[in-house]
Amino acid sequence: ALIRAASARAAGGDKAGAVDALKRLLEKETPGPWTRLAQVRLAALLVDTGDCAGGRLLYEHAVNLQPLPWFMEESAWAAADNLTAAPDTAASAFPFLSTVAQKSIYINPRKRAARALVSLPDEKAQVIGVTTMMRSGMMDEARNGFPIGRSS
């Protein structure tokens, strides 16, 4: 109920109050099954208010599960998006993105991961991204995604 109240507070425009409420909840209460939900909600609010580093730390703990439950997938994507938004942390998104690209049975998450991998500065990530694009029928994007054999 407190997580929902904090979410309603944020939706009403009081993001700072929602951040404070979620921080108090996580500090005060004994960890339970609701903890990861509170962490991802707080992480999203921190990122939204400009504290990407604080959000990154919370996301890192909250979505660090194997196998990742289906209801945490959007939070894992939010964590990956937060990582890829900054050049100094973009490479940290590679494990999640490559796992989705190589193992997901669903086409849309695979395509999304492939697009993100191609945008990373690491050549290995780009190769996996382009390979995933080809496996997913994204031939036009794959052709433009990696400059193999192109002269500068």
Coordinates of N, CA and C in Angstrom, one line a residue:
A1 N 0.8 -1.2 0.0 CA 0.0 0.0 0.0 C 0.9 1.3 0.0
L2 N 2.0 1.2 0.7 CA 2.9 2.4 0.8 C 3.6 2.6 -0.6
I3 N 3.9 1.5 -1.3 CA 4.5 1.7 -2.6 C 3.5 2.3 -3.6
R4 N 2.2 1.9 -3.5 CA 1.2 2.5 -4.4 C 1.0 3.9 -4.0
A5 N 1.0 4.2 -2.7 CA 0.8 5.6 -2.3 C 1.9 6.5 -2.8
A6 N 3.2 6.0 -2.8 CA 4.3 6.7 -3.3 C 4.2 6.9 -4.8
S7 N 3.7 5.9 -5.5 CA 3.5 6.0 -7.0 C 2.5 7.1 -7.3
A8 N 1.4 7.1 -6.5 CA 0.3 8.1 -6.7 C 0.9 9.5 -6.4
R9 N 1.7 9.6 -5.4 CA 2.3 10.9 -5.1 C 3.1 11.4 -6.2
A10 N 3.9 10.5 -6.8 CA 4.8 10.9 -7.9 C 3.9 11.3 -9.1
A11 N 2.9 10.5 -9.4 CA 2.0 10.8 -10.5 C 1.3 12.2 -10.3
G12 N 1.1 12.5 -9.1 CA 0.5 13.8 -8.8 C 1.5 15.0 -8.8
G13 N 2.7 14.7 -9.1 CA 3.7 15.8 -9.3 C 4.7 15.9 -8.1
D14 N 4.5 15.2 -7.0 CA 5.4 15.3 -5.9 C 6.4 14.2 -5.9
K15 N 7.3 14.3 -6.9 CA 8.3 13.2 -7.0 C 9.3 13.2 -5.9
A16 N 9.7 14.3 -5.4 CA 10.6 14.4 -4.2 C 10.0 13.7 -3.0
G17 N 8.7 13.9 -2.8 CA 8.0 13.3 -1.7 C 7.9 11.8 -1.9
A18 N 7.7 11.4 -3.1 CA 7.6 10.0 -3.4 C 9.0 9.3 -3.2
V19 N 10.0 9.9 -3.6 CA 11.4 9.4 -3.4 C 11.6 9.3 -1.9
D20 N 11.3 10.3 -1.1 CA 11.5 10.2 0.3 C 10.7 9.1 1.0
A21 N 9.4 8.9 0.5 CA 8.6 7.9 1.1 C 9.1 6.5 0.8
L22 N 9.6 6.3 -0.4 CA 10.2 5.0 -0.8 C 11.5 4.7 0.0
K23 N 12.3 5.7 0.1 CA 13.6 5.6 0.8 C 13.3 5.2 2.3
R24 N 12.3 5.9 2.9 CA 12.0 5.6 4.3 C 11.4 4.2 4.4
L25 N 10.6 3.8 3.5 CA 10.1 2.4 3.5 C 11.2 1.4 3.4
L26 N 12.1 1.6 2.5 CA 13.2 0.6 2.3 C 14.1 0.6 3.5
E27 N 14.3 1.7 4.2 CA 15.2 1.8 5.4 C 14.5 1.2 6.6
K28 N 13.2 1.4 6.7 CA 12.5 1.1 8.0 C 12.0 -0.3 8.0
E29 N 11.5 -0.8 7.0 CA 10.8 -2.1 7.0 C 11.8 -3.3 6.8
T30 N 11.4 -4.4 7.3 CA 12.2 -5.7 7.1 C 12.0 -6.1 5.6
P31 N 13.1 -6.5 5.0 CA 13.0 -6.9 3.6 C 12.0 -8.0 3.4
G32 N 11.2 -8.0 2.3 CA 10.2 -9.0 2.0 C 10.0 -9.1 0.5
P33 N 9.0 -9.8 0.1 CA 8.8 -10.0 -1.3 C 8.5 -8.7 -2.0
W34 N 8.1 -7.6 -1.3 CA 7.8 -6.3 -1.9 C 9.1 -5.5 -2.1
T35 N 10.2 -5.9 -1.6 CA 11.4 -5.1 -1.6 C 11.9 -4.7 -3.0
R36 N 11.9 -5.7 -3.9 CA 12.4 -5.4 -5.2 C 11.5 -4.5 -6.0
L37 N 10.2 -4.6 -5.7 CA 9.2 -3.7 -6.4 C 9.5 -2.2 -5.9
A38 N 9.7 -2.1 -4.6 CA 10.0 -0.7 -4.1 C 11.3 -0.2 -4.6
Q39 N 12.3 -1.1 -4.8 CA 13.6 -0.7 -5.3 C 13.5 -0.2 -6.7
V40 N 12.7 -0.9 -7.6 CA 12.6 -0.5 -9.0 C 11.8 0.7 -9.1
R41 N 10.8 0.9 -8.3 CA 10.0 2.1 -8.4 C 10.8 3.3 -7.9
L42 N 11.6 3.1 -6.9 CA 12.5 4.2 -6.4 C 13.6 4.5 -7.5
A43 N 14.1 3.4 -8.1 CA 15.2 3.6 -9.1 C 14.6 4.4 -10.3
A44 N 13.4 4.1 -10.7 CA 12.8 4.8 -11.8 C 12.6 6.3 -11.5
L45 N 12.1 6.6 -10.2 CA 12.0 7.9 -9.8 C 13.3 8.7 -9.7
L46 N 14.3 8.0 -9.2 CA 15.6 8.7 -9.2 C 16.2 9.0 -10.6
V47 N 16.0 8.1 -11.5 CA 16.4 8.4 -12.9 C 15.6 9.5 -13.5
D48 N 14.3 9.5 -13.2 CA 13.4 10.5 -13.7 C 13.8 11.9 -13.1
T49 N 14.3 12.0 -11.9 CA 14.7 13.2 -11.3 C 16.1 13.6 -11.5
G50 N 16.8 12.8 -12.3 CA 18.2 13.1 -12.7 C 19.3 12.4 -11.9
D51 N 18.9 11.6 -11.0 CA 19.9 10.8 -10.2 C 20.1 9.5 -10.8
C52 N 20.8 9.5 -12.0 CA 21.0 8.2 -12.7 C 21.9 7.2 -12.0
A53 N 22.9 7.7 -11.3 CA 23.8 6.9 -10.5 C 23.0 6.2 -9.4
G54 N 22.2 6.9 -8.7 CA 21.4 6.3 -7.6 C 20.4 5.3 -8.1
G55 N 19.8 5.6 -9.3 CA 18.9 4.6 -9.9 C 19.6 3.4 -10.4
R56 N 20.8 3.6 -10.9 CA 21.6 2.5 -11.4 C 21.9 1.5 -10.3
L57 N 22.3 2.0 -9.1 CA 22.6 1.1 -8.0 C 21.4 0.3 -7.5
L58 N 20.3 0.9 -7.5 CA 19.0 0.2 -7.1 C 18.6 -0.8 -8.1
Y59 N 18.7 -0.4 -9.4 CA 18.3 -1.3 -10.5 C 19.2 -2.5 -10.4
E60 N 20.5 -2.3 -10.2 CA 21.5 -3.3 -10.2 C 21.2 -4.4 -9.2
H61 N 20.8 -4.0 -8.0 CA 20.4 -5.0 -7.0 C 19.0 -5.6 -7.3
A62 N 18.1 -4.8 -7.7 CA 16.7 -5.3 -7.9 C 16.5 -6.3 -9.0
V63 N 17.2 -6.1 -10.1 CA 17.0 -7.0 -11.3 C 18.1 -8.0 -11.5
N64 N 18.9 -8.1 -10.5 CA 20.0 -9.1 -10.6 C 19.5 -10.5 -10.1
L65 N 18.7 -11.1 -10.9 CA 18.1 -12.4 -10.7 C 18.2 -13.3 -11.9
Q66 N 18.5 -14.6 -11.6 CA 18.5 -15.5 -12.7 C 17.8 -16.8 -12.3
P67 N 16.8 -17.2 -13.0 CA 16.2 -16.5 -14.1 C 15.4 -15.3 -13.7
L68 N 15.3 -14.3 -14.6 CA 14.5 -13.1 -14.3 C 13.0 -13.4 -14.4
P69 N 12.3 -13.1 -13.3 CA 10.8 -13.3 -13.4 C 10.2 -12.4 -14.5
W70 N 9.2 -12.9 -15.1 CA 8.5 -12.1 -16.2 C 8.1 -10.8 -15.7
F71 N 7.6 -10.6 -14.5 CA 7.1 -9.3 -14.0 C 8.2 -8.3 -13.7
M72 N 9.5 -8.8 -13.8 CA 10.6 -7.9 -13.6 C 11.3 -7.5 -14.9
E73 N 10.8 -8.0 -16.1 CA 11.4 -7.7 -17.4 C 11.4 -6.2 -17.7
E74 N 10.3 -5.5 -17.5 CA 10.3 -4.1 -17.8 C 11.3 -3.3 -17.0
S75 N 11.4 -3.7 -15.7 CA 12.4 -3.1 -14.8 C 13.8 -3.4 -15.3
A76 N 14.1 -4.6 -15.8 CA 15.4 -4.9 -16.3 C 15.7 -4.1 -17.6
W77 N 14.7 -3.9 -18.4 CA 14.9 -3.0 -19.6 C 15.2 -1.6 -19.1
A78 N 14.5 -1.1 -18.1 CA 14.7 0.3 -17.6 C 16.1 0.4 -17.1
A79 N 16.6 -0.7 -16.4 CA 18.0 -0.6 -15.9 C 18.9 -0.6 -17.1
A80 N 18.7 -1.4 -18.1 CA 19.6 -1.4 -19.3 C 19.5 -0.1 -20.0
D81 N 18.4 0.5 -20.2 CA 18.3 1.8 -20.8 C 19.0 2.9 -20.0
N82 N 19.0 2.8 -18.7 CA 19.7 3.7 -17.8 C 21.2 3.6 -18.0
L83 N 21.7 2.3 -18.2 CA 23.1 2.1 -18.4 C 23.6 2.6 -19.7
T84 N 22.8 2.3 -20.8 CA 23.2 2.7 -22.1 C 23.1 4.2 -22.4
A85 N 22.4 4.9 -21.5 CA 22.2 6.4 -21.7 C 23.6 7.1 -21.4
A86 N 24.5 6.5 -20.7 CA 25.7 7.2 -20.4 C 26.9 6.3 -21.0
P87 N 27.8 7.0 -21.8 CA 28.8 6.2 -22.4 C 29.8 5.5 -21.4
D88 N 30.0 6.0 -20.2 CA 30.8 5.3 -19.3 C 30.2 4.1 -18.7
T89 N 28.9 3.9 -18.7 CA 28.3 2.7 -18.2 C 27.6 1.8 -19.2
A90 N 27.7 2.2 -20.5 CA 27.0 1.5 -21.5 C 27.4 0.0 -21.6
A91 N 28.7 -0.2 -21.4 CA 29.2 -1.6 -21.5 C 28.6 -2.5 -20.5
S92 N 28.2 -1.9 -19.4 CA 27.6 -2.7 -18.3 C 26.2 -3.4 -18.6
A93 N 25.6 -2.8 -19.7 CA 24.3 -3.4 -20.1 C 24.5 -4.6 -21.0
F94 N 25.7 -4.9 -21.4 CA 26.0 -6.0 -22.3 C 25.5 -7.4 -21.9
P95 N 25.7 -7.8 -20.6 CA 25.3 -9.1 -20.2 C 23.8 -9.3 -20.4
F96 N 23.0 -8.3 -19.9 CA 21.5 -8.4 -20.1 C 21.1 -8.4 -21.5
L97 N 21.6 -7.5 -22.3 CA 21.3 -7.3 -23.7 C 21.7 -8.6 -24.5
S98 N 22.8 -9.1 -24.3 CA 23.3 -10.2 -25.1 C 22.5 -11.5 -24.7
T99 N 22.1 -11.6 -23.5 CA 21.3 -12.8 -23.0 C 19.9 -12.7 -23.7
V100 N 19.3 -11.5 -23.7 CA 18.0 -11.4 -24.4 C 18.2 -11.6 -25.9
A101 N 19.2 -11.1 -26.5 CA 19.4 -11.2 -27.9 C 19.6 -12.7 -28.3
Q102 N 20.3 -13.4 -27.5 CA 20.7 -14.8 -27.9 C 19.7 -15.8 -27.4
K103 N 19.0 -15.5 -26.4 CA 18.2 -16.6 -25.8 C 16.7 -16.4 -25.8
S104 N 16.2 -15.2 -26.0 CA 14.8 -14.9 -26.0 C 14.1 -15.6 -27.1
I105 N 12.9 -16.2 -26.8 CA 12.1 -16.8 -27.8 C 11.1 -15.8 -28.4
Y106 N 11.1 -14.6 -27.9 CA 10.2 -13.6 -28.3 C 10.9 -12.6 -29.3
I107 N 10.3 -12.3 -30.4 CA 11.0 -11.6 -31.4 C 11.2 -10.1 -31.0
N108 N 10.2 -9.5 -30.4 CA 10.3 -8.0 -30.1 C 11.4 -7.7 -29.1
P109 N 11.5 -8.5 -28.0 CA 12.6 -8.2 -27.1 C 14.0 -8.5 -27.8
R110 N 14.0 -9.5 -28.6 CA 15.2 -9.8 -29.3 C 15.6 -8.7 -30.2
K111 N 14.7 -8.1 -30.9 CA 15.0 -7.0 -31.8 C 15.4 -5.8 -31.0
R112 N 14.8 -5.5 -29.9 CA 15.1 -4.4 -29.1 C 16.5 -4.5 -28.6
A113 N 16.9 -5.7 -28.1 CA 18.2 -6.0 -27.6 C 19.3 -5.8 -28.7
A114 N 18.9 -6.3 -29.9 CA 19.8 -6.2 -31.1 C 20.1 -4.8 -31.4
R115 N 19.1 -3.9 -31.4 CA 19.3 -2.5 -31.7 C 20.2 -1.9 -30.6
A116 N 20.0 -2.2 -29.4 CA 20.8 -1.7 -28.3 C 22.2 -2.1 -28.4
L117 N 22.4 -3.4 -28.7 CA 23.8 -3.9 -28.9 C 24.6 -3.3 -30.0
V118 N 23.9 -3.0 -31.1 CA 24.6 -2.4 -32.2 C 25.1 -1.0 -31.8
S119 N 24.4 -0.3 -30.9 CA 24.7 1.0 -30.5 C 25.9 1.1 -29.5
L120 N 26.2 -0.1 -28.9 CA 27.3 -0.1 -28.0 C 28.7 0.1 -28.7
P121 N 29.6 0.7 -28.0 CA 30.9 0.9 -28.6 C 31.8 -0.4 -28.8
D122 N 31.4 -1.5 -28.2 CA 32.2 -2.7 -28.2 C 31.9 -3.5 -29.5
E123 N 32.9 -3.9 -30.2 CA 32.8 -4.7 -31.4 C 32.1 -6.0 -31.2
K124 N 32.4 -6.7 -30.1 CA 31.7 -8.0 -29.8 C 30.2 -7.8 -29.7
A125 N 29.8 -6.7 -29.0 CA 28.4 -6.4 -28.8 C 27.7 -6.1 -30.2
Q126 N 28.5 -5.4 -31.0 CA 27.9 -5.1 -32.3 C 27.7 -6.3 -33.2
V127 N 28.7 -7.2 -33.1 CA 28.6 -8.5 -33.9 C 27.4 -9.3 -33.4
I128 N 27.2 -9.4 -32.1 CA 26.1 -10.1 -31.6 C 24.8 -9.4 -32.0
G129 N 24.8 -8.1 -32.0 CA 23.6 -7.4 -32.4 C 23.2 -7.6 -33.8
V130 N 24.2 -7.5 -34.7 CA 24.0 -7.7 -36.1 C 23.6 -9.2 -36.4
T131 N 24.2 -10.1 -35.7 CA 23.8 -11.5 -35.9 C 22.4 -11.8 -35.5
T132 N 22.0 -11.1 -34.4 CA 20.6 -11.3 -33.9 C 19.7 -10.6 -34.8
M133 N 20.1 -9.5 -35.4 CA 19.2 -8.8 -36.4 C 19.0 -9.8 -37.6
M134 N 20.0 -10.4 -38.1 CA 19.8 -11.3 -39.2 C 19.0 -12.5 -38.8
R135 N 19.1 -13.1 -37.6 CA 18.3 -14.2 -37.2 C 16.8 -13.7 -37.0
S136 N 16.6 -12.4 -36.8 CA 15.3 -11.9 -36.5 C 14.6 -11.3 -37.7
G137 N 15.2 -11.4 -38.9 CA 14.6 -10.9 -40.1 C 14.8 -9.4 -40.3
M138 N 15.8 -8.8 -39.7 CA 16.0 -7.4 -39.7 C 17.2 -7.1 -40.7
M139 N 17.1 -7.6 -41.9 CA 18.2 -7.5 -42.8 C 18.6 -6.1 -43.2
D140 N 17.7 -5.2 -43.4 CA 18.1 -3.8 -43.7 C 18.8 -3.2 -42.6
E141 N 18.3 -3.4 -41.4 CA 19.0 -2.8 -40.2 C 20.4 -3.5 -40.0
A142 N 20.5 -4.8 -40.2 CA 21.7 -5.5 -40.0 C 22.8 -5.0 -41.0
R143 N 22.3 -4.7 -42.2 CA 23.2 -4.2 -43.3 C 23.9 -2.9 -42.9
N144 N 23.1 -2.0 -42.2 CA 23.5 -0.7 -41.8 C 24.2 -0.7 -40.4
G145 N 24.0 -1.8 -39.7 CA 24.4 -1.8 -38.3 C 25.8 -2.0 -38.0
F146 N 26.6 -2.5 -38.9 CA 28.0 -2.8 -38.6 C 28.8 -2.6 -39.9
P147 N 29.8 -1.8 -39.8 CA 30.6 -1.4 -41.0 C 31.6 -2.4 -41.4
I148 N 31.2 -3.7 -41.6 CA 32.2 -4.7 -42.0 C 32.4 -4.5 -43.5
G149 N 33.7 -4.5 -43.9 CA 34.0 -4.4 -45.3 C 33.8 -3.1 -45.9
R150 N 33.4 -2.1 -45.1 CA 33.2 -0.7 -45.7 C 34.5 0.1 -45.7
S151 N 34.7 0.8 -46.7 CA 35.9 1.7 -46.7 C 35.5 3.0 -46.1
S152 N 36.4 3.6 -45.4 CA 36.0 4.9 -44.7 C 36.1 6.0 -45.6

